[in-house]
PDB file of C-alpha atoms and ligand atoms in Angstrom:
ATOM      1  CA  MET A   1     -11.261 -25.809   4.216  1.00 35.00           C
ATOM      2  CA  LYS A   2     -10.489 -28.556   1.643  1.00 36.00           C
ATOM      3  CA  LEU A   3     -13.240 -27.844  -0.393  1.00 38.00           C
ATOM      4  CA  ARG A   4     -11.783 -23.654  -0.746  1.00 41.00           C
ATOM      5  CA  ARG A   5      -8.158 -25.241  -0.568  1.00 38.00           C
ATOM      6  CA  THR A   6      -8.737 -27.266  -3.791  1.00 38.00           C
ATOM      7  CA  ALA A   7     -10.445 -24.205  -5.491  1.00 39.00           C
ATOM      8  CA  ALA A   8      -7.561 -22.347  -4.760  1.00 39.00           C
ATOM      9  CA  ALA A   9      -5.219 -25.139  -6.243  1.00 38.00           C
ATOM     10  CA  ALA A  10      -7.185 -25.654  -9.114  1.00 37.00           C
ATOM     11  CA  THR A  11      -6.779 -21.803  -9.832  1.00 38.00           C
ATOM     12  CA  VAL A  12      -3.229 -22.305  -9.401  1.00 37.00           C
ATOM     13  CA  VAL A  13      -2.953 -24.873 -12.029  1.00 36.00           C
ATOM     14  CA  LEU A  14      -5.602 -23.360 -14.999  1.00 36.00           C
ATOM     15  CA  ALA A  15      -3.735 -20.345 -14.483  1.00 37.00           C
ATOM     16  CA  LEU A  16      -0.121 -22.698 -14.954  1.00 36.00           C
ATOM     17  CA  ALA A  17      -2.137 -23.997 -17.997  1.00 35.00           C
ATOM     18  CA  VAL A  18      -2.725 -20.335 -19.273  1.00 35.00           C
ATOM     19  CA  THR A  19       0.724 -19.776 -18.951  1.00 36.00           C
ATOM     20  CA  ALA A  20       1.851 -22.028 -20.599  1.00 35.00           C
ATOM     21  CA  THR A  21      -0.049 -21.442 -23.683  1.00 35.00           C
ATOM     22  CA  ALA A  22       0.937 -17.693 -23.662  1.00 36.00           C
ATOM     23  CA  CYS A  23       4.642 -18.574 -23.658  1.00 37.00           C
ATOM     24  CA  GLY A  24       6.478 -18.197 -26.768  1.00 35.00           C
ATOM     25  CA  LYS A  25       4.574 -15.164 -27.600  1.00 36.00           C
ATOM     26  CA  GLU A  26       5.764 -11.724 -27.395  1.00 40.00           C
ATOM     27  CA  GLY A  27       6.752 -10.389 -23.888  1.00 40.00           C
ATOM     28  CA  SER A  28       6.576 -13.390 -22.345  1.00 39.00           C
ATOM     29  CA  PRO A  29       9.949 -15.398 -22.592  1.00 39.00           C
ATOM     30  CA  ASP A  30       9.199 -18.793 -21.129  1.00 40.00           C
ATOM     31  CA  ASP A  31      12.719 -19.196 -19.678  1.00 37.00           C
ATOM     32  CA  ASP A  32      12.688 -15.910 -17.105  1.00 41.00           C
ATOM     33  CA  LYS A  33      11.764 -16.744 -13.849  1.00 42.00           C
ATOM     34  CA  ASN A  34       9.851 -14.039 -13.261  1.00 42.00           C
ATOM     35  CA  GLU A  35       6.848 -15.331 -15.390  1.00 41.00           C
ATOM     36  CA  GLY A  36       3.893 -16.127 -13.445  1.00 43.00           C
ATOM     37  CA  PRO A  37       0.727 -16.858 -14.382  1.00 44.00           C
ATOM     38  CA  LYS A  38      -0.101 -13.913 -16.927  1.00 50.00           C
ATOM     39  CA  LEU A  39      -1.172 -12.984 -20.208  1.00 85.00           C
ATOM     40  CA  SER A  40       1.160 -11.743 -22.809  1.00 92.00           C
ATOM     41  CA  TYR A  41       1.267  -7.943 -24.515  1.00 97.00           C
ATOM     42  CA  LYS A  42       2.912  -6.988 -27.303  1.00 96.00           C
ATOM     43  CA  VAL A  43       6.037  -4.843 -26.846  1.00 97.00           C
ATOM     44  CA  ASN A  44       6.176  -1.725 -28.828  1.00 97.00           C
ATOM     45  CA  SER A  45       9.774  -1.736 -30.006  1.00 95.00           C
ATOM     46  CA  ALA A  46       9.068   1.913 -31.544  1.00 96.00           C
ATOM     47  CA  ALA A  47       8.315   2.935 -28.119  1.00 97.00           C
ATOM     48  CA  ASP A  48       9.788   6.860 -28.250  1.00 97.00           C
ATOM     49  CA  VAL A  49       8.782   8.752 -24.890  1.00 98.00           C
ATOM     50  CA  LYS A  50      12.005  11.068 -25.498  1.00 95.00           C
ATOM     51  CA  ASP A  51      10.857  13.450 -23.248  1.00 98.00           C
ATOM     52  CA  SER A  52      10.617  11.457 -20.301  1.00 98.00           C
ATOM     53  CA  PRO A  53      14.236  11.721 -18.455  1.00 98.00           C
ATOM     54  CA  VAL A  54      12.817   8.310 -16.493  1.00 98.00           C
ATOM     55  CA  TRP A  55      12.564   6.751 -20.007  1.00 98.00           C
ATOM     56  CA  SER A  56      15.311   8.108 -21.579  1.00 98.00           C
ATOM     57  CA  LYS A  57      17.765   6.822 -18.475  1.00 97.00           C
ATOM     58  CA  VAL A  58      16.247   3.159 -18.987  1.00 98.00           C
ATOM     59  CA  LYS A  59      15.790   2.811 -22.769  1.00 96.00           C
ATOM     60  CA  GLY A  60      17.589  -0.312 -23.858  1.00 95.00           C
ATOM     61  CA  GLY A  61      18.210  -1.123 -20.804  1.00 97.00           C
ATOM     62  CA  LYS A  62      16.026  -2.796 -17.553  1.00 98.00           C
ATOM     63  CA  ILE A  63      13.139  -1.009 -16.086  1.00 98.00           C
ATOM     64  CA  LYS A  64      12.818  -1.169 -12.395  1.00 98.00           C
ATOM     65  CA  ILE A  65       9.205  -1.636 -11.088  1.00 98.00           C
ATOM     66  CA  GLY A  66       7.756  -1.151  -7.825  1.00 98.00           C
ATOM     67  CA  THR A  67       5.302  -3.402  -6.126  1.00 98.00           C
ATOM     68  CA  LYS A  68       4.050  -5.941  -3.506  1.00 98.00           C
ATOM     69  CA  ALA A  69       5.070  -8.919  -3.217  1.00 98.00           C
ATOM     70  CA  ASP A  70       2.421 -10.876  -0.371  1.00 97.00           C
ATOM     71  CA  GLN A  71      -0.825  -9.365  -1.767  1.00 97.00           C
ATOM     72  CA  PRO A  72      -2.510 -12.553  -3.541  1.00 96.00           C
ATOM     73  CA  GLY A  73      -4.628 -11.209  -6.293  1.00 95.00           C
ATOM     74  CA  LEU A  74      -3.235  -8.071  -6.946  1.00 97.00           C
ATOM     75  CA  GLY A  75       1.166  -8.579  -6.135  1.00 98.00           C
ATOM     76  CA  TYR A  76       2.438 -11.770  -5.046  1.00 97.00           C
ATOM     77  CA  GLU A  77       5.879 -12.847  -5.460  1.00 98.00           C
ATOM     78  CA  ASP A  78       5.803 -16.733  -4.901  1.00 96.00           C
ATOM     79  CA  PRO A  79       8.488 -17.967  -2.452  1.00 94.00           C
ATOM     80  CA  GLY A  80       9.607 -20.619  -4.092  1.00 96.00           C
ATOM     81  CA  THR A  81       9.777 -19.635  -7.731  1.00 96.00           C
ATOM     82  CA  GLU A  82      10.101 -16.115  -7.452  1.00 94.00           C
ATOM     83  CA  LYS A  83       7.409 -15.073  -9.606  1.00 94.00           C
ATOM     84  CA  ARG A  84       4.862 -12.371  -9.657  1.00 96.00           C
ATOM     85  CA  SER A  85       1.648 -12.709 -10.342  1.00 95.00           C
ATOM     86  CA  GLY A  86      -1.910 -10.438  -9.282  1.00 96.00           C
ATOM     87  CA  PHE A  87      -3.760  -7.824 -11.077  1.00 96.00           C
ATOM     88  CA  ASP A  88      -0.823  -5.100 -10.243  1.00 98.00           C
ATOM     89  CA  VAL A  89       1.078  -6.965 -11.889  1.00 98.00           C
ATOM     90  CA  GLU A  90      -0.387  -7.595 -15.258  1.00 97.00           C
ATOM     91  CA  ILE A  91      -1.011  -4.054 -15.341  1.00 98.00           C
ATOM     92  CA  ALA A  92       2.880  -3.085 -14.200  1.00 98.00           C
ATOM     93  CA  ARG A  93       3.570  -5.644 -17.296  1.00 97.00           C
ATOM     94  CA  MET A  94       1.179  -3.714 -20.079  1.00 97.00           C
ATOM     95  CA  ILE A  95       2.737  -0.285 -19.254  1.00 98.00           C
ATOM     96  CA  ALA A  96       6.352  -2.083 -19.386  1.00 98.00           C
ATOM     97  CA  ALA A  97       5.023  -3.336 -22.803  1.00 98.00           C
ATOM     98  CA  ASP A  98       4.008  -0.009 -24.131  1.00 98.00           C
ATOM     99  CA  LEU A  99       7.141   1.621 -23.107  1.00 98.00           C
ATOM    100  CA  GLY A 100       9.440  -1.081 -24.810  1.00 98.00           C
ATOM    101  CA  PHE A 101      10.093  -3.387 -22.423  1.00 98.00           C
ATOM    102  CA  ASP A 102       9.923  -6.867 -22.683  1.00 96.00           C
ATOM    103  CA  GLU A 103       9.473  -9.292 -19.418  1.00 94.00           C
ATOM    104  CA  LYS A 104      13.170  -9.715 -19.464  1.00 95.00           C
ATOM    105  CA  HIS A 105      13.672  -6.289 -19.301  1.00 98.00           C
ATOM    106  CA  ILE A 106      11.869  -5.736 -16.215  1.00 98.00           C
ATOM    107  CA  GLU A 107      13.306  -5.396 -12.637  1.00 98.00           C
ATOM    108  CA  TRP A 108      11.082  -6.066 -10.108  1.00 98.00           C
ATOM    109  CA  LYS A 109      11.654  -4.103  -6.883  1.00 98.00           C
ATOM    110  CA  THR A 110       9.274  -5.547  -3.670  1.00 98.00           C
ATOM    111  CA  VAL A 111       8.516  -1.972  -1.909  1.00 98.00           C
ATOM    112  CA  PRO A 112       6.437  -1.729   1.502  1.00 98.00           C
ATOM    113  CA  SER A 113       3.355   0.917   1.673  1.00 98.00           C
ATOM    114  CA  GLU A 114       6.080   2.958   3.860  1.00 98.00           C
ATOM    115  CA  ALA A 115       8.814   3.587   1.419  1.00 98.00           C
ATOM    116  CA  ARG A 116       6.951   4.243  -2.030  1.00 98.00           C
ATOM    117  CA  GLU A 117       7.765   8.121  -2.534  1.00 98.00           C
ATOM    118  CA  THR A 118      11.015   7.509  -1.270  1.00 98.00           C
ATOM    119  CA  GLN A 119      11.591   4.643  -3.395  1.00 98.00           C
ATOM    120  CA  ILE A 120       9.914   6.635  -6.448  1.00 98.00           C
ATOM    121  CA  SER A 121      11.678  10.366  -5.827  1.00 98.00           C
ATOM    122  CA  SER A 122      14.534   8.772  -5.436  1.00 98.00           C
ATOM    123  CA  GLY A 123      15.101   6.405  -8.732  1.00 98.00           C
ATOM    124  CA  GLY A 124      14.714   3.379  -6.881  1.00 98.00           C
ATOM    125  CA  VAL A 125      12.193   2.452  -9.025  1.00 98.00           C
ATOM    126  CA  ASP A 126      11.275   3.735 -12.194  1.00 98.00           C
ATOM    127  CA  PHE A 127       7.280   2.998 -11.589  1.00 98.00           C
ATOM    128  CA  TYR A 128       5.522   2.014  -8.820  1.00 99.00           C
ATOM    129  CA  VAL A 129       1.968  -0.463  -9.329  1.00 98.00           C
ATOM    130  CA  GLY A 130       0.826  -1.704  -5.679  1.00 98.00           C
ATOM    131  CA  THR A 131      -2.262  -0.767  -4.538  1.00 98.00           C
ATOM    132  CA  TYR A 132      -1.120   2.937  -4.428  1.00 98.00           C
ATOM    133  CA  THR A 133      -3.788   5.089  -3.882  1.00 98.00           C
ATOM    134  CA  ILE A 134      -4.025   8.646  -5.622  1.00 98.00           C
ATOM    135  CA  ASN A 135      -4.021  11.518  -3.541  1.00 98.00           C
ATOM    136  CA  ASP A 136      -3.676  14.968  -3.101  1.00 98.00           C
ATOM    137  CA  GLU A 137      -0.739  14.755   0.386  1.00 98.00           C
ATOM    138  CA  ARG A 138       0.855  11.822  -1.838  1.00 98.00           C
ATOM    139  CA  LYS A 139       0.956  14.198  -5.095  1.00 98.00           C
ATOM    140  CA  LYS A 140       3.159  16.844  -3.123  1.00 98.00           C
ATOM    141  CA  GLN A 141       5.997  14.026  -3.281  1.00 98.00           C
ATOM    142  CA  VAL A 142       4.994  11.529  -6.746  1.00 98.00           C
ATOM    143  CA  ASP A 143       2.684  12.028  -9.827  1.00 98.00           C
ATOM    144  CA  PHE A 144       0.091   9.142 -10.504  1.00 98.00           C
ATOM    145  CA  GLY A 145      -0.631   7.941 -13.785  1.00 98.00           C
ATOM    146  CA  GLY A 146      -4.637   6.478 -13.823  1.00 98.00           C
ATOM    147  CA  PRO A 147      -6.375   5.669 -11.710  1.00 98.00           C
ATOM    148  CA  TYR A 148      -7.001   2.110 -13.192  1.00 98.00           C
ATOM    149  CA  TYR A 149      -8.717   0.561 -10.646  1.00 97.00           C
ATOM    150  CA  LEU A 150     -10.907   1.411  -7.482  1.00 96.00           C
ATOM    151  CA  ALA A 151     -10.992  -0.102  -3.794  1.00 95.00           C
ATOM    152  CA  GLY A 152     -12.506   0.761  -1.146  1.00 96.00           C
ATOM    153  CA  GLN A 153     -11.562   0.307   2.868  1.00 98.00           C
ATOM    154  CA  ASP A 154     -13.074  -2.635   4.405  1.00 98.00           C
ATOM    155  CA  LEU A 155     -12.406  -4.913   7.420  1.00 98.00           C
ATOM    156  CA  LEU A 156     -11.245  -7.973   7.162  1.00 98.00           C
ATOM    157  CA  VAL A 157     -12.387 -10.553  10.625  1.00 98.00           C
ATOM    158  CA  LYS A 158     -12.479 -13.773  11.979  1.00 98.00           C
ATOM    159  CA  LYS A 159     -15.887 -15.570  11.059  1.00 97.00           C
ATOM    160  CA  ASP A 160     -17.202 -15.809  14.475  1.00 97.00           C
ATOM    161  CA  SER A 161     -16.662 -12.025  15.401  1.00 98.00           C
ATOM    162  CA  ASP A 162     -19.305  -9.639  16.477  1.00 98.00           C
ATOM    163  CA  ILE A 163     -17.508  -6.287  14.530  1.00 98.00           C
ATOM    164  CA  LYS A 164     -19.907  -5.786  11.591  1.00 98.00           C
ATOM    165  CA  GLY A 165     -18.783  -2.686  10.416  1.00 97.00           C
ATOM    166  CA  PRO A 166     -16.324  -0.108  10.949  1.00 98.00           C
ATOM    167  CA  GLU A 167     -19.055   1.570  13.927  1.00 97.00           C
ATOM    168  CA  ASP A 168     -18.036  -1.906  15.851  1.00 98.00           C
ATOM    169  CA  LEU A 169     -14.689  -1.308  16.220  1.00 98.00           C
ATOM    170  CA  LYS A 170     -14.799   0.543  19.546  1.00 98.00           C
ATOM    171  CA  GLY A 171     -12.149  -0.870  22.192  1.00 98.00           C
ATOM    172  CA  LYS A 172     -10.631  -3.226  19.175  1.00 98.00           C
ATOM    173  CA  LYS A 173      -7.383  -4.239  18.403  1.00 98.00           C
ATOM    174  CA  VAL A 174      -7.636  -3.089  14.648  1.00 98.00           C
ATOM    175  CA  CYS A 175      -3.769  -3.620  12.431  1.00 98.00           C
ATOM    176  CA  SER A 176      -2.933  -2.267   8.964  1.00 98.00           C
ATOM    177  CA  ALA A 177       0.455  -1.762   6.989  1.00 98.00           C
ATOM    178  CA  ALA A 178       2.814   1.400   7.755  1.00 98.00           C
ATOM    179  CA  GLY A 179       2.496   4.201   5.251  1.00 98.00           C
ATOM    180  CA  SER A 180      -1.194   3.424   4.667  1.00 98.00           C
ATOM    181  CA  THR A 181      -4.618   5.712   4.020  1.00 98.00           C
ATOM    182  CA  PRO A 182      -6.002   2.727   6.189  1.00 98.00           C
ATOM    183  CA  LEU A 183      -4.160   2.776   9.005  1.00 98.00           C
ATOM    184  CA  LYS A 184      -3.734   6.988   8.847  1.00 98.00           C
ATOM    185  CA  ARG A 185      -7.833   6.807   8.540  1.00 98.00           C
ATOM    186  CA  ILE A 186      -8.583   4.363  10.893  1.00 98.00           C
ATOM    187  CA  LYS A 187      -6.593   6.130  14.067  1.00 98.00           C
ATOM    188  CA  GLU A 188      -9.305   8.898  13.440  1.00 98.00           C
ATOM    189  CA  LYS A 189     -11.239   9.726  17.019  1.00 98.00           C
ATOM    190  CA  LYS A 190     -14.584   8.618  15.528  1.00 97.00           C
ATOM    191  CA  TYR A 191     -13.852   4.747  15.017  1.00 98.00           C
ATOM    192  CA  GLY A 192     -12.378   4.657  18.786  1.00 98.00           C
ATOM    193  CA  VAL A 193     -10.118   2.128  18.353  1.00 98.00           C
ATOM    194  CA  ALA A 194      -8.272   0.922  21.654  1.00 98.00           C
ATOM    195  CA  LYS A 195      -5.419  -0.233  19.549  1.00 98.00           C
ATOM    196  CA  ALA A 196      -4.252   0.860  15.700  1.00 98.00           C
ATOM    197  CA  LYS A 197      -1.101  -1.698  15.214  1.00 98.00           C
ATOM    198  CA  SER A 198       0.836  -0.707  12.055  1.00 98.00           C
ATOM    199  CA  GLN A 199       2.955  -3.668  10.463  1.00 98.00           C
ATOM    200  CA  GLN A 200       4.808  -3.630   7.153  1.00 97.00           C
ATOM    201  CA  GLY A 201       2.645  -5.365   4.791  1.00 97.00           C
ATOM    202  CA  TYR A 202      -0.958  -6.817   5.150  1.00 98.00           C
ATOM    203  CA  GLN A 203       0.469 -10.670   5.174  1.00 98.00           C
ATOM    204  CA  LEU A 204       1.386  -9.576   8.808  1.00 98.00           C
ATOM    205  CA  CYS A 205      -1.486  -8.124   9.543  1.00 98.00           C
ATOM    206  CA  VAL A 206      -3.475 -11.410   8.625  1.00 98.00           C
ATOM    207  CA  GLN A 207      -0.899 -13.486  10.620  1.00 98.00           C
ATOM    208  CA  ASP A 208      -1.797 -11.252  13.816  1.00 98.00           C
ATOM    209  CA  LEU A 209      -5.072 -11.577  13.088  1.00 98.00           C
ATOM    210  CA  ASN A 210      -4.988 -15.417  13.548  1.00 98.00           C
ATOM    211  CA  ASN A 211      -3.072 -15.458  16.376  1.00 97.00           C
ATOM    212  CA  GLY A 212      -5.338 -13.620  18.391  1.00 98.00           C
ATOM    213  CA  GLN A 213      -3.114 -10.477  18.502  1.00 98.00           C
ATOM    214  CA  VAL A 214      -5.855  -7.778  16.903  1.00 98.00           C
ATOM    215  CA  ASP A 215      -9.296  -8.422  16.079  1.00 98.00           C
ATOM    216  CA  ALA A 216      -9.683  -6.886  12.718  1.00 98.00           C
ATOM    217  CA  VAL A 217      -7.289  -5.724   9.536  1.00 98.00           C
ATOM    218  CA  THR A 218      -8.390  -2.849   7.720  1.00 98.00           C
ATOM    219  CA  THR A 219      -7.637  -2.289   4.407  1.00 98.00           C
ATOM    220  CA  ASP A 220      -8.908  -1.749   0.414  1.00 97.00           C
ATOM    221  CA  ASP A 221     -11.168  -4.603  -0.037  1.00 95.00           C
ATOM    222  CA  SER A 222      -9.467  -5.899  -2.701  1.00 95.00           C
ATOM    223  CA  ILE A 223      -6.228  -7.021  -0.869  1.00 97.00           C
ATOM    224  CA  LEU A 224      -8.508  -8.444   1.815  1.00 97.00           C
ATOM    225  CA  LYS A 225     -10.292 -10.401  -0.897  1.00 94.00           C
ATOM    226  CA  GLY A 226      -7.491 -12.394  -1.280  1.00 93.00           C
ATOM    227  CA  TYR A 227      -6.521 -12.907   2.507  1.00 96.00           C
ATOM    228  CA  ALA A 228      -9.891 -14.402   2.466  1.00 94.00           C
ATOM    229  CA  ALA A 229      -9.874 -16.129  -0.441  1.00 92.00           C
ATOM    230  CA  GLN A 230      -7.016 -18.489   1.467  1.00 92.00           C
ATOM    231  CA  ASN A 231      -7.837 -18.304   5.303  1.00 95.00           C
ATOM    232  CA  ASP A 232     -11.228 -19.967   5.542  1.00 95.00           C
ATOM    233  CA  GLY A 233     -11.800 -18.526   9.307  1.00 97.00           C
ATOM    234  CA  LEU A 234     -11.680 -14.979   7.826  1.00 97.00           C
ATOM    235  CA  LYS A 235     -14.352 -12.567   6.244  1.00 96.00           C
ATOM    236  CA  VAL A 236     -14.371  -9.416   4.232  1.00 96.00           C
ATOM    237  CA  LEU A 237     -17.513  -7.783   5.570  1.00 97.00           C
ATOM    238  CA  GLY A 238     -17.737  -6.336   2.519  1.00 94.00           C
ATOM    239  CA  LYS A 239     -19.162  -2.711   3.491  1.00 94.00           C
ATOM    240  CA  PRO A 240     -16.347  -0.172   2.090  1.00 96.00           C
ATOM    241  CA  PHE A 241     -15.920   3.121   3.660  1.00 97.00           C
ATOM    242  CA  SER A 242     -13.543   4.805   1.728  1.00 97.00           C
ATOM    243  CA  GLU A 243     -12.794   5.256  -2.068  1.00 97.00           C
ATOM    244  CA  GLU A 244      -9.408   4.361  -3.321  1.00 97.00           C
ATOM    245  CA  PRO A 245      -8.492   5.172  -6.768  1.00 98.00           C
ATOM    246  CA  TYR A 246      -5.377   3.290  -7.503  1.00 98.00           C
ATOM    247  CA  GLY A 247      -2.796   5.035  -9.654  1.00 98.00           C
ATOM    248  CA  ILE A 248       0.674   4.452 -10.504  1.00 98.00           C
ATOM    249  CA  GLY A 249       3.351   5.747  -8.988  1.00 98.00           C
ATOM    250  CA  LEU A 250       5.673   8.326 -11.206  1.00 98.00           C
ATOM    251  CA  LYS A 251       8.650  10.618 -10.239  1.00 98.00           C
ATOM    252  CA  LYS A 252       7.013  13.788  -9.702  1.00 98.00           C
ATOM    253  CA  GLY A 253       7.474  16.227 -12.843  1.00 98.00           C
ATOM    254  CA  ASP A 254       8.272  13.727 -15.611  1.00 98.00           C
ATOM    255  CA  LYS A 255       4.843  14.326 -17.337  1.00 98.00           C
ATOM    256  CA  ALA A 256       5.883  13.196 -20.825  1.00 98.00           C
ATOM    257  CA  LEU A 257       6.231   9.233 -18.668  1.00 98.00           C
ATOM    258  CA  ARG A 258       2.734   9.884 -16.911  1.00 98.00           C
ATOM    259  CA  ASP A 259       1.131  10.787 -20.679  1.00 98.00           C
ATOM    260  CA  ALA A 260       2.510   7.743 -21.723  1.00 98.00           C
ATOM    261  CA  VAL A 261       1.547   5.871 -18.729  1.00 98.00           C
ATOM    262  CA  ASN A 262      -2.163   6.688 -19.263  1.00 98.00           C
ATOM    263  CA  ASP A 263      -2.082   6.616 -22.871  1.00 98.00           C
ATOM    264  CA  ALA A 264      -0.807   2.546 -22.220  1.00 98.00           C
ATOM    265  CA  ILE A 265      -3.743   2.140 -19.676  1.00 98.00           C
ATOM    266  CA  GLU A 266      -6.327   3.802 -22.180  1.00 98.00           C
ATOM    267  CA  ALA A 267      -5.035   1.677 -24.768  1.00 98.00           C
ATOM    268  CA  HIS A 268      -5.205  -1.942 -22.343  1.00 97.00           C
ATOM    269  CA  GLN A 269      -8.971  -0.887 -21.257  1.00 96.00           C
ATOM    270  CA  LYS A 270     -10.084  -0.599 -24.756  1.00 96.00           C
ATOM    271  CA  ASN A 271      -8.190  -3.723 -26.155  1.00 95.00           C
ATOM    272  CA  GLY A 272      -9.606  -6.132 -23.600  1.00 93.00           C
ATOM    273  CA  ASP A 273      -6.475  -6.720 -21.802  1.00 95.00           C
ATOM    274  CA  TRP A 274      -7.578  -5.160 -18.723  1.00 96.00           C
ATOM    275  CA  LYS A 275     -10.522  -7.193 -18.420  1.00 93.00           C
ATOM    276  CA  LYS A 276      -8.586 -10.150 -19.513  1.00 94.00           C
ATOM    277  CA  ALA A 277      -6.319  -9.650 -16.424  1.00 95.00           C
ATOM    278  CA  TYR A 278      -8.746  -8.568 -13.954  1.00 95.00           C
ATOM    279  CA  ASP A 279     -10.814 -11.766 -14.656  1.00 93.00           C
ATOM    280  CA  ALA A 280      -7.460 -14.245 -14.288  1.00 93.00           C
ATOM    281  CA  THR A 281      -6.529 -12.426 -11.009  1.00 94.00           C
ATOM    282  CA  LEU A 282      -8.575 -10.339  -8.753  1.00 92.00           C
ATOM    283  CA  GLY A 283     -11.855 -11.844 -10.381  1.00 90.00           C
ATOM    284  CA  LYS A 284     -10.610 -15.468  -9.351  1.00 86.00           C
ATOM    285  CA  SER A 285     -11.234 -14.042  -5.304  1.00 70.00           C
ATOM    286  CA  GLY A 286     -15.163 -13.077  -5.950  1.00 68.00           C
ATOM    287  CA  LEU A 287     -14.808  -9.354  -6.796  1.00 68.00           C
ATOM    288  CA  ALA A 288     -16.982  -8.911  -9.694  1.00 71.00           C
ATOM    289  CA  ALA A 289     -15.454  -7.202 -12.468  1.00 78.00           C
ATOM    290  CA  PRO A 290     -15.977  -3.393 -12.599  1.00 87.00           C
ATOM    291  CA  THR A 291     -16.173  -0.709 -15.464  1.00 89.00           C
ATOM    292  CA  PRO A 292     -12.671   0.136 -15.488  1.00 94.00           C
ATOM    293  CA  PRO A 293     -12.448   4.338 -14.096  1.00 96.00           C
ATOM    294  CA  GLN A 294     -11.271   7.062 -16.324  1.00 97.00           C
ATOM    295  CA  VAL A 295      -7.836   8.458 -16.101  1.00 98.00           C
ATOM    296  CA  ASP A 296      -7.250  11.601 -15.105  1.00 97.00           C
ATOM    297  CA  ARG A 297      -5.190  13.626 -16.527  1.00 97.00           C
ATOM    298  CA  TYR A 298      -4.729  15.953 -14.131  1.00 93.00           C
TER     299      TYR A 298
HETATM  300  N1  LIG B   1      -4.481   2.013  -0.841  1.00 52.92           N
HETATM  301  C1  LIG B   1      -4.273   2.067   0.136  1.00 52.92           C
HETATM  302  C2  LIG B   1      -2.828   2.700   0.493  1.00 52.92           C
HETATM  303  O1  LIG B   1      -2.122   3.386  -0.760  1.00 52.92           O
HETATM  304  C3  LIG B   1      -3.613   0.733   1.222  1.00 52.92           C
HETATM  305  C4  LIG B   1      -3.332  -0.129   0.147  1.00 52.92           C
HETATM  306  C5  LIG B   1      -1.785  -0.355   0.561  1.00 52.92           C
HETATM  307  O2  LIG B   1      -1.129  -0.012   1.713  1.00 52.92           O
HETATM  308  O3  LIG B   1      -1.016  -0.271  -0.624  1.00 52.92           O
HETATM  309  O4  LIG B   1      -2.251   3.237   0.820  1.00 52.92           O
END
């Protein structure tokens, strides 16, 4: 336990050092409370997405970005400093920079899985980056840029658990987040779970697992790895049983913004920012860097 905690602490120190050297560059004001361990991205001050209703409304002001706050490595907000970090946060910063918004003109909003469609449709957020699986059901309500990452549903269990894969879930209690694809999937008859407990976020599920209230937590492997890195008694099984392509949640029908977001993802994959962001975040929880997925301009 000691060792892993020390390694995690070293990671934070390293990340902070990276931040320190990145300070002062364009798009990374060092006096912003939002600033977390991050890289910096050149802000496109000539950005023009005038055919986008959402962009036209917010240009010159602040852009509201929805994300998670309890998913280390992906979307995490330090409760003490309120600094945001993680791969999703970096992807959001890259996109915001290309749309003409520096860090000071980003308003972060924590939005749990269950509230995503409502927040995007109502304009509560201008775009959303938070382990958000692209699927046809959701496309009835929102549009998606990307995908920018491919995850898969997996299981987090205690190290001494007799659960070795989804086939061992019969009669077990499993926790996942309300409004998520993993919760929906695990309720399918074939898994035979005794109880599918829903929580507002995965951090709460991890607490339930540590307290013995559930036998497993299920969601994307990318998310679970972050918790395993922080909880020495827990492990991810490493047998993904679904495909979860992550997209940028956008207001339905704003094609110009979707095109601009897709352009941004492609540009940052090409210039190496995607890989750098991955290595500085998810890569630290032991996931090998995958090849970035192909953007789907549907
Ligand atoms: N990617 C899955 C989903 O969008 C699970 C992660 C999450 O809840 O954000 O539902």
